[in-house]
Structure formats: structure tokens, C-alpha cells
Amino acid sequence: MTSRVALDYEVVVIGAGVCGIYQIKRLADLGIHATVLEAAADLGGTWYSNRYPGARFDSESYTYGYSFSKELLEEWHWKERFSGQPENLRYLNYVADKFDLRQYMQFNCKLEAAHFDEAACIWRLRIADGRELTCRYLIMGIGLLSVPTMPKVEGIASFKGRSFHTFHWPHEPLDLTGKKVAVIGTGATAIQVIAEIADKVGELTVFQRRPNWSAPLNNGPISDEEMANLRARYDEIFATCARTPGGFEHEPDRRGFYQVSKEERTALWDRLYDEPGFGIWLQNFAEIFTDEQANAEISEYIAERIRRRVKDPVVAEKLIPKDHGFGVQRVPLETRYFEVYNRDNVRLVDISETPIAKITEHGIQTSDEHFDFDIIVYATGFDAITGAYDHIDIQGVGGEKLRDKWRDGPSTFLGMFIHKFPNLLMPAGPQSGSASTNYPRGIETGVNWCTNFLQYMRSHGYDRAEPSRDAEQQWTEHVTKMYSTMLMRKAKSWFTGYNSNVEGHEEGRIRYFVYNGGSPKYVSRIAQVAEQDYDGIDLSSASSTADPDSMRA
Ligand code: NAP
């Protein structure tokens, strides 16, 4: 028997980032009584938090922006091909203000717990400020990279200078002039920070555990004329993004790797290396992702480009990855990153040889040497994909904890639903199509699908939705199987759930975090599920006694 309850909201969306902003727009348009709870002091998600110097898109700006409003597309002028964080945050604020979405958002509202009340078929939420809320549907827009991780090293708190994770880079201006700065990490974030600050600091020391493959961003301004041209092409641009696996304009080279000569391959790479964005990664031959020999050849090509750019051959070799090939994990894009190591004020410390022993009051002690610093920057990455879920006490049917269910990796249906966690939707969740693509393209797809799903539930008088165990198992097996053909499974990166800073992510243990089938296949599969009346999801009317007055906006 379900019990009569007055719901606070029909839908609660968690997170006011790219996903949450669009999700609340869709819900508001439908007159659904909904709110967004955001832990931060304002909207913007990743673009609110990541304020480190050099933070910018690796997607072409005009493919990153929302596509849902022609008016918005007409109005917004992207100033750079790969726009920087301040502009990106301005854009998201512009969208929220244009569509009057702030009225639905509550800031400084950290969700601590979400428990499914089976008897009433509702979610009971507890916010960090002590408030309790109820809703029928809970939509998670909490991001894939929103829980930063710090190294497990002694003494971090003892440092007397300033230190922070890149995710927490100070919002107020930070004067780096003449400062001795350490950056720990050489991932996509570090590569942007290092290149941006090298000529602004006194001394820069980079602590590298493993190098990352990286290729030039080749950014540039977008003139009024170019923007007008882009606006005229928006339909075509989004159509191209929709048919490419990565959701970008970059289309894979359909010629077989072995069908063209080595000279032709090199000519292609010479061109792509000097072009903007992910071309060198995504306009490449498909074999580089699956075939060891093809991957070795492109890796050697990129290594050679690095050798040409770094004067000291010893340093150059240290910057070339040896444990994985080019492109088997998301490729960081850089702007004169490798040239940084030709500067007199920059030093690379290989902590695979001389590990960090501890952080001291004045700096960093490695097994070999003590370094004094004014500022230590931790560019040490995230508890990716499932981390943001693990940090909330989410309990489903029978009090099952999501973090227990996902201890060895996520299992979902379509990356959007979880068995035993009814009415919890993830437009861009683990194992969904958006994780391995141009995020906003995947997010719009996910939000549209989830919104249509809610409309279906309403129009059919259903209010309880839970994927079957079989559907979840089949999807998870499908996602898992796709890794078996990808060289990606051999790389230690957040794509494969390897993160030594996260409890239980011991070395070599693969977690099947992302759907690797590409955007068109994903979109076709989720469309098929919808066409088949949401086959795989058990739909019912469990709460026919819920107070109908509470459901109106
Ligand atoms: P990341 O790629 O996971 O890199 C983390 C770095 O920190 C790695 O170099 C890692 O070394 C190092 N590290 C971690 N723990 C360490 C420890 N205990 N001691 C020493 N070093 C340690 O994280 P990220 O750079 O923040 O990037 C994450 C993702 O964010 C990217 O893949 C990308 O999708 C996204 N991103 C995008 C952009 C953009 O251009 N739009 C910019 C930044 C980030 P190991 O490699 O040895 O583990």
C-alpha cells in the first residue's frame, strides 16, 4: 500500500552545470514542478569551479554550446575557437538569464542523502543545511569529473605557503609574479596550467609521475565574419556532430590504415597535427584505437613531434609516454606546452624515479631532494564518473546503498537507470553515451530522452520506473564487451576507472565506466528503447494515492 504524501517537488535536479541548466529548462517549459539543487554558490558546474589559468574547451566552442534554441545560437558570439573558462561561465549565465532559469535554482545546497521510500514511491532528500525535501523523480546532473582527488602523501596540511587542487583554484586574482610554484600532475588540466603560467611565475617545477600524450590545440579568435558564417552553418555543424562517434565535427578517416602507404599516413598526420582541435585523434584511422601496430606507428609519429619541440633530449624522452599509446585515453590538447620545458625557469622532476616522500612546511621532499615553494598546485585529477555518486548517501529499494552496488564499477541500463533505484534518472551517467563524447552533445541527447520519458510516464498514468535486472545486466555486459576490442583497456586512466587516490581502485582493475560505441549507436539504441514503450524498464502506477495537488507547478 502506498501512503498519501505531499511532495515538495515532482522533480529535483541535482547540479546546475551544463546538464542541470538544460534539464530545468525542459522541465520548466512543460510546467513540471521542479527545482535544481546546486552545492556551489552559483551555476556553471565545471565552468564555475575550474578557474585555473589556461582552463578552456577542447571542443570547438560552437559545437559545445547548446543547440536547442535558434535565438540563442543567433545571439551568442563565441570569441575563440576554443573558448576559455571566464567566457564559458558567462555563456552559461547568459543562457540561465535569457530563459529565466535562476528562479528554479537553489545554491549552496549540497545533497547529502537521497533515500527511496518504497511505501510512498518517492525520494526523500537531505540537504547539508539540514532541510529535508521529497520528490517523485530525482535527476542527477552531477558531472563526471566533479570530485577532485588529492595525493595520498604525508604533510599536505603542514605546508605554510598556499596550496590547492586546480578544481579549487582561488576565485580572486592570484599574483604569481616571482613565485616559486610546484605543479603536481601532468594530465589535461596540468598541461593547460603549466603552459599558461610558465612565463608568469618566478620558478616552475613540474612533478610528473607518468607523461601524457598531448597534441596542439591550435586555438584562434573567431571574427564577426567567421561567426556569421558559423551561424549560417549551425544546422550542418550539429548534424555532423550527431553522425560522428565523438560528437565533434571531426570525422574518422574511413580509409583503412593499411590500405594507404606510410607516406600517405604521415602526410595526413602532418596536416592534422597543425589543425585545430581533436583532428589528430578523431580524424585519424580507426585502427589506431584497436590495432597495436597502427597505434605504435602514430605514437612514434607524435613522439617525434615532441622530440622536435623539446631541446633537451633527456627531458623530451621523459615527456613521451612509454606505458600506453597515443589516443587510447582522452588526448589533452596543449598550447606551446612542450616548449615550456625549454625555459630556464622550468624544471621537470620525474617522480617515478624520485617519488614524493612528503609535503613539508616549506615545500616538497622527494626521495632525492628538498624543494622550497611559495605555492603548490595539485593537478591530480578526479574521482571520476562514479565519484560524485559515491559521495552522496544514495539508498534504493530495501535500503541498498548505491556506493555498495557500484563498489567494483557501475552497472546501469543505458547509463540512465539503475535497478533497485526507481525514478532516479541520469541524463549523462556512467556508461551513458555522453562520457566519451563532446559532453554537451551527449548531455542534450540524454536530457531530451529523459524529459520525453517523464512525459510518457505522465501521459500513461505511471509514476514508478525501474529497469529490470536483466536489462541492466545486458547493458553492462554490452558496455564491458566493447572495451575488449579497445586498446584503451590497457591504459591506466580515469576512462578505465584507475585512480590510485581512490579507495579500492587498485592498480590494473578495470571499471567499465564509459560507453565506447560512439554517439550514433548510442542514440539509436536509446531511441529504440523509447519506441518499444521503454522496453527493459518496469513501469507502474505505484502511488495512486499521492496528493495530486502537490504535483502542480
Ligand atoms: P587526470 O587526467 O586524471 O590527470 C591527473 C594527473 O595527476 C596525472 O598526471 C596523474 O599521474 C597525476 N597524479 C594523480 N595522483 C598523483 C599522485 N598521487 N602523485 C603524483 N601524481 C599524481 O586529471 P585532469 O588533468 O584533471 O583531467 C581529467 C579530465 O578532465 C581530462 O581527461 C579531460 O577529459 C578533462 N579536462 C578537459 C579539459 C579541456 O580541455 N576541456 C581540461 C582539463 C581537463 P598518473 O598519470 O601517473 O596517474
Short mmCIF file of N, CA, C and O in Angstrom, two decimals, residues 151 181-192 194 204-214 306 310 312-324 329 332 334 337-338 340-341 346-357 359 364-367 371 373 376-380 500:
data_model
loop_
_atom_site.label_atom_id
_atom_site.label_comp_id
_atom_site.label_asym_id
_atom_site.label_seq_id
_atom_site.Cartn_x
_atom_site.Cartn_y
_atom_site.Cartn_z
N PRO A 151 46.67 13.76 -3.62
CA PRO A 151 47.56 12.61 -3.46
C PRO A 151 47.56 12.12 -2.02
O PRO A 151 47.37 12.91 -1.09
N VAL A 181 56.69 28.02 -7.83
CA VAL A 181 55.43 27.27 -7.93
C VAL A 181 55.71 25.81 -8.30
O VAL A 181 56.53 25.53 -9.19
N ALA A 182 54.99 24.91 -7.61
CA ALA A 182 55.05 23.48 -7.97
C ALA A 182 53.73 23.08 -8.59
O ALA A 182 52.67 23.51 -8.12
N VAL A 183 53.78 22.28 -9.64
CA VAL A 183 52.56 21.65 -10.16
C VAL A 183 52.77 20.15 -10.07
O VAL A 183 53.75 19.62 -10.62
N ILE A 184 51.85 19.47 -9.36
CA ILE A 184 51.92 18.01 -9.28
C ILE A 184 50.89 17.45 -10.24
O ILE A 184 49.71 17.77 -10.15
N GLY A 185 51.34 16.61 -11.17
CA GLY A 185 50.45 16.03 -12.17
C GLY A 185 50.75 16.56 -13.55
O GLY A 185 51.22 17.71 -13.69
N THR A 186 50.52 15.73 -14.55
CA THR A 186 50.70 16.15 -15.94
C THR A 186 49.55 15.63 -16.81
O THR A 186 49.76 15.14 -17.91
N GLY A 187 48.32 15.72 -16.27
CA GLY A 187 47.13 15.37 -17.05
C GLY A 187 46.67 16.58 -17.86
O GLY A 187 47.38 17.59 -17.98
N ALA A 188 45.45 16.49 -18.40
CA ALA A 188 44.91 17.54 -19.27
C ALA A 188 44.89 18.89 -18.55
O ALA A 188 45.20 19.93 -19.14
N THR A 189 44.54 18.87 -17.27
CA THR A 189 44.47 20.12 -16.51
C THR A 189 45.86 20.71 -16.34
O THR A 189 46.09 21.89 -16.62
N ALA A 190 46.79 19.88 -15.86
CA ALA A 190 48.15 20.37 -15.61
C ALA A 190 48.76 20.93 -16.89
O ALA A 190 49.42 21.97 -16.87
N ILE A 191 48.50 20.25 -17.99
CA ILE A 191 49.09 20.66 -19.27
C ILE A 191 48.61 22.07 -19.65
O ILE A 191 49.37 22.87 -20.19
N GLN A 192 47.35 22.38 -19.31
CA GLN A 192 46.85 23.73 -19.57
C GLN A 192 47.47 24.74 -18.60
O GLN A 192 47.93 25.80 -19.01
N ILE A 194 50.27 24.57 -16.74
CA ILE A 194 51.72 24.72 -16.87
C ILE A 194 52.05 25.65 -18.04
O ILE A 194 52.85 26.59 -17.90
N LEU A 204 59.13 27.43 -11.95
CA LEU A 204 58.07 26.42 -12.02
C LEU A 204 58.71 25.03 -12.00
O LEU A 204 59.62 24.75 -12.80
N THR A 205 58.24 24.19 -11.07
CA THR A 205 58.74 22.81 -11.02
C THR A 205 57.55 21.88 -11.22
O THR A 205 56.54 21.98 -10.51
N VAL A 206 57.67 21.02 -12.21
CA VAL A 206 56.58 20.09 -12.54
C VAL A 206 56.95 18.70 -12.03
O VAL A 206 58.02 18.18 -12.37
N PHE A 207 56.06 18.14 -11.22
CA PHE A 207 56.28 16.80 -10.68
C PHE A 207 55.44 15.82 -11.50
O PHE A 207 54.21 15.81 -11.41
N GLN A 208 56.13 15.02 -12.29
CA GLN A 208 55.45 14.13 -13.22
C GLN A 208 55.63 12.67 -12.80
O GLN A 208 56.75 12.20 -12.61
N ARG A 209 54.48 11.96 -12.65
CA ARG A 209 54.57 10.53 -12.35
C ARG A 209 54.62 9.75 -13.67
O ARG A 209 55.48 8.93 -13.87
N ARG A 210 53.66 10.04 -14.55
CA ARG A 210 53.68 9.44 -15.89
C ARG A 210 53.33 10.53 -16.89
O ARG A 210 52.41 11.31 -16.66
N PRO A 211 54.04 10.60 -18.02
CA PRO A 211 53.68 11.61 -19.02
C PRO A 211 52.38 11.23 -19.72
O PRO A 211 51.97 10.08 -19.70
N ASN A 212 51.78 12.22 -20.33
CA ASN A 212 50.54 12.05 -21.08
C ASN A 212 50.80 12.38 -22.53
O ASN A 212 51.53 13.33 -22.81
N TRP A 213 50.19 11.66 -23.45
CA TRP A 213 50.25 12.11 -24.84
C TRP A 213 49.46 13.41 -24.95
O TRP A 213 48.42 13.56 -24.30
N SER A 214 49.93 14.30 -25.77
CA SER A 214 49.26 15.57 -25.91
C SER A 214 49.55 16.13 -27.30
O SER A 214 50.62 15.86 -27.86
N ILE A 306 57.30 15.61 -30.48
CA ILE A 306 57.71 16.11 -29.16
C ILE A 306 59.23 16.31 -29.15
O ILE A 306 59.73 17.35 -28.69
N VAL A 310 61.22 19.84 -27.96
CA VAL A 310 61.91 19.96 -26.67
C VAL A 310 63.41 19.85 -26.91
O VAL A 310 63.89 18.85 -27.46
N ASP A 312 66.17 19.67 -24.88
CA ASP A 312 66.98 18.70 -24.14
C ASP A 312 66.45 17.29 -24.40
O ASP A 312 65.31 16.96 -24.02
N PRO A 313 67.22 16.44 -25.06
CA PRO A 313 66.71 15.11 -25.43
C PRO A 313 66.33 14.25 -24.23
O PRO A 313 65.42 13.42 -24.32
N VAL A 314 66.99 14.47 -23.10
CA VAL A 314 66.65 13.67 -21.91
C VAL A 314 65.25 14.07 -21.42
O VAL A 314 64.40 13.22 -21.11
N VAL A 315 65.01 15.38 -21.40
CA VAL A 315 63.69 15.87 -20.97
C VAL A 315 62.63 15.40 -21.97
O VAL A 315 61.55 14.94 -21.59
N ALA A 316 62.96 15.51 -23.25
CA ALA A 316 62.00 15.09 -24.29
C ALA A 316 61.57 13.64 -24.06
O ALA A 316 60.38 13.32 -24.09
N GLU A 317 62.53 12.76 -23.79
CA GLU A 317 62.18 11.33 -23.58
C GLU A 317 61.29 11.16 -22.37
O GLU A 317 60.41 10.31 -22.35
N LYS A 318 61.53 11.98 -21.35
CA LYS A 318 60.70 11.88 -20.15
C LYS A 318 59.26 12.32 -20.42
O LYS A 318 58.33 11.92 -19.71
N LEU A 319 59.08 13.17 -21.43
CA LEU A 319 57.74 13.67 -21.74
C LEU A 319 56.97 12.76 -22.70
O LEU A 319 55.82 13.03 -23.04
N ILE A 320 57.62 11.69 -23.13
CA ILE A 320 56.98 10.77 -24.08
C ILE A 320 56.50 9.52 -23.33
O ILE A 320 57.31 8.80 -22.75
N PRO A 321 55.19 9.27 -23.34
CA PRO A 321 54.68 8.10 -22.62
C PRO A 321 55.24 6.80 -23.18
O PRO A 321 55.39 6.65 -24.40
N LYS A 322 55.56 5.88 -22.28
CA LYS A 322 56.09 4.58 -22.71
C LYS A 322 55.12 3.45 -22.33
O LYS A 322 55.27 2.33 -22.79
N ASP A 323 54.17 3.77 -21.45
CA ASP A 323 53.31 2.68 -20.94
C ASP A 323 51.97 2.58 -21.66
O ASP A 323 51.20 1.68 -21.40
N HIS A 324 51.67 3.51 -22.56
CA HIS A 324 50.44 3.42 -23.34
C HIS A 324 50.62 4.22 -24.62
O HIS A 324 51.47 5.10 -24.70
N GLN A 329 43.54 7.11 -24.45
CA GLN A 329 42.74 7.82 -23.48
C GLN A 329 42.53 9.23 -24.04
O GLN A 329 43.20 9.63 -24.99
N PRO A 332 44.87 15.16 -24.05
CA PRO A 332 44.94 16.58 -23.67
C PRO A 332 45.43 17.42 -24.84
O PRO A 332 46.33 17.01 -25.56
N GLU A 334 47.12 21.03 -26.08
CA GLU A 334 48.04 21.98 -25.44
C GLU A 334 48.35 23.17 -26.33
O GLU A 334 48.23 23.09 -27.55
N TYR A 337 52.87 23.75 -24.84
CA TYR A 337 53.21 23.04 -23.60
C TYR A 337 54.65 22.52 -23.63
O TYR A 337 55.42 22.73 -22.69
N PHE A 338 55.02 21.87 -24.71
CA PHE A 338 56.35 21.23 -24.72
C PHE A 338 57.47 22.26 -24.72
O PHE A 338 58.53 22.04 -24.12
N VAL A 340 57.57 24.86 -23.05
CA VAL A 340 57.76 25.33 -21.67
C VAL A 340 59.05 24.75 -21.09
O VAL A 340 59.78 25.41 -20.33
N TYR A 341 59.34 23.49 -21.47
CA TYR A 341 60.50 22.81 -20.87
C TYR A 341 61.82 23.30 -21.46
O TYR A 341 62.89 22.85 -21.04
N VAL A 346 61.99 26.62 -15.71
CA VAL A 346 61.11 25.44 -15.58
C VAL A 346 61.94 24.18 -15.44
O VAL A 346 62.92 23.97 -16.15
N ARG A 347 61.51 23.34 -14.48
CA ARG A 347 62.23 22.08 -14.27
C ARG A 347 61.21 20.93 -14.18
O ARG A 347 60.15 21.08 -13.57
N LEU A 348 61.57 19.83 -14.79
CA LEU A 348 60.71 18.64 -14.73
C LEU A 348 61.33 17.64 -13.76
O LEU A 348 62.50 17.27 -13.90
N VAL A 349 60.54 17.23 -12.77
CA VAL A 349 61.03 16.23 -11.81
C VAL A 349 60.26 14.94 -12.06
O VAL A 349 59.02 14.93 -12.01
N ASP A 350 60.98 13.89 -12.34
CA ASP A 350 60.35 12.60 -12.64
C ASP A 350 60.14 11.84 -11.33
O ASP A 350 61.07 11.23 -10.80
N ILE A 351 58.91 11.89 -10.82
CA ILE A 351 58.68 11.26 -9.51
C ILE A 351 58.43 9.75 -9.64
O ILE A 351 58.20 9.08 -8.64
N SER A 352 58.50 9.24 -10.87
CA SER A 352 58.51 7.77 -10.98
C SER A 352 59.91 7.27 -10.56
O SER A 352 60.07 6.16 -10.10
N GLU A 353 60.91 8.15 -10.71
CA GLU A 353 62.28 7.80 -10.28
C GLU A 353 62.55 8.25 -8.85
O GLU A 353 63.16 7.52 -8.06
N THR A 354 62.14 9.47 -8.54
CA THR A 354 62.37 10.02 -7.19
C THR A 354 61.02 10.44 -6.60
O THR A 354 60.64 11.61 -6.71
N PRO A 355 60.29 9.50 -6.02
CA PRO A 355 58.93 9.78 -5.55
C PRO A 355 58.86 10.88 -4.50
O PRO A 355 59.83 11.12 -3.77
N ILE A 356 57.69 11.51 -4.42
CA ILE A 356 57.46 12.49 -3.36
C ILE A 356 57.36 11.73 -2.05
O ILE A 356 56.54 10.81 -1.91
N ALA A 357 58.22 12.10 -1.10
CA ALA A 357 58.21 11.42 0.21
C ALA A 357 57.20 12.08 1.12
O ALA A 357 56.43 11.42 1.81
N ILE A 359 55.10 16.26 1.93
CA ILE A 359 54.99 17.71 1.78
C ILE A 359 55.48 18.27 3.12
O ILE A 359 55.10 17.79 4.19
N ILE A 364 58.38 20.56 -0.97
CA ILE A 364 58.20 19.14 -1.30
C ILE A 364 59.52 18.40 -1.13
O ILE A 364 60.57 18.83 -1.64
N GLN A 365 59.45 17.30 -0.40
CA GLN A 365 60.62 16.44 -0.21
C GLN A 365 60.44 15.20 -1.09
O GLN A 365 59.47 14.46 -0.93
N THR A 366 61.33 15.03 -2.04
CA THR A 366 61.30 13.76 -2.80
C THR A 366 62.31 12.81 -2.17
O THR A 366 63.01 13.17 -1.20
N SER A 367 62.43 11.63 -2.73
CA SER A 367 63.40 10.67 -2.18
C SER A 367 64.83 11.18 -2.36
O SER A 367 65.77 10.66 -1.77
N PHE A 371 62.59 20.68 -2.16
CA PHE A 371 62.31 21.85 -2.99
C PHE A 371 61.50 22.85 -2.16
O PHE A 371 60.49 22.47 -1.56
N PHE A 373 58.90 25.98 -1.94
CA PHE A 373 57.87 26.58 -2.79
C PHE A 373 57.06 27.63 -2.05
O PHE A 373 56.90 27.56 -0.82
N ILE A 376 51.87 25.43 -4.01
CA ILE A 376 51.82 24.07 -4.56
C ILE A 376 50.44 23.86 -5.20
O ILE A 376 49.40 24.05 -4.55
N VAL A 377 50.46 23.50 -6.48
CA VAL A 377 49.22 23.27 -7.21
C VAL A 377 49.06 21.76 -7.41
O VAL A 377 49.93 21.12 -8.01
N TYR A 378 47.96 21.23 -6.91
CA TYR A 378 47.68 19.81 -7.10
C TYR A 378 46.79 19.67 -8.33
O TYR A 378 45.60 20.02 -8.30
N ALA A 379 47.37 19.20 -9.43
CA ALA A 379 46.59 18.95 -10.66
C ALA A 379 46.42 17.44 -10.77
O ALA A 379 46.75 16.82 -11.79
N THR A 380 45.90 16.87 -9.69
CA THR A 380 45.96 15.41 -9.53
C THR A 380 44.65 14.69 -9.87
O THR A 380 44.45 13.55 -9.47
N SER A 500 44.69 5.82 -8.34
CA SER A 500 45.32 5.31 -7.12
C SER A 500 44.96 6.14 -5.89
O SER A 500 45.23 5.75 -4.77
#
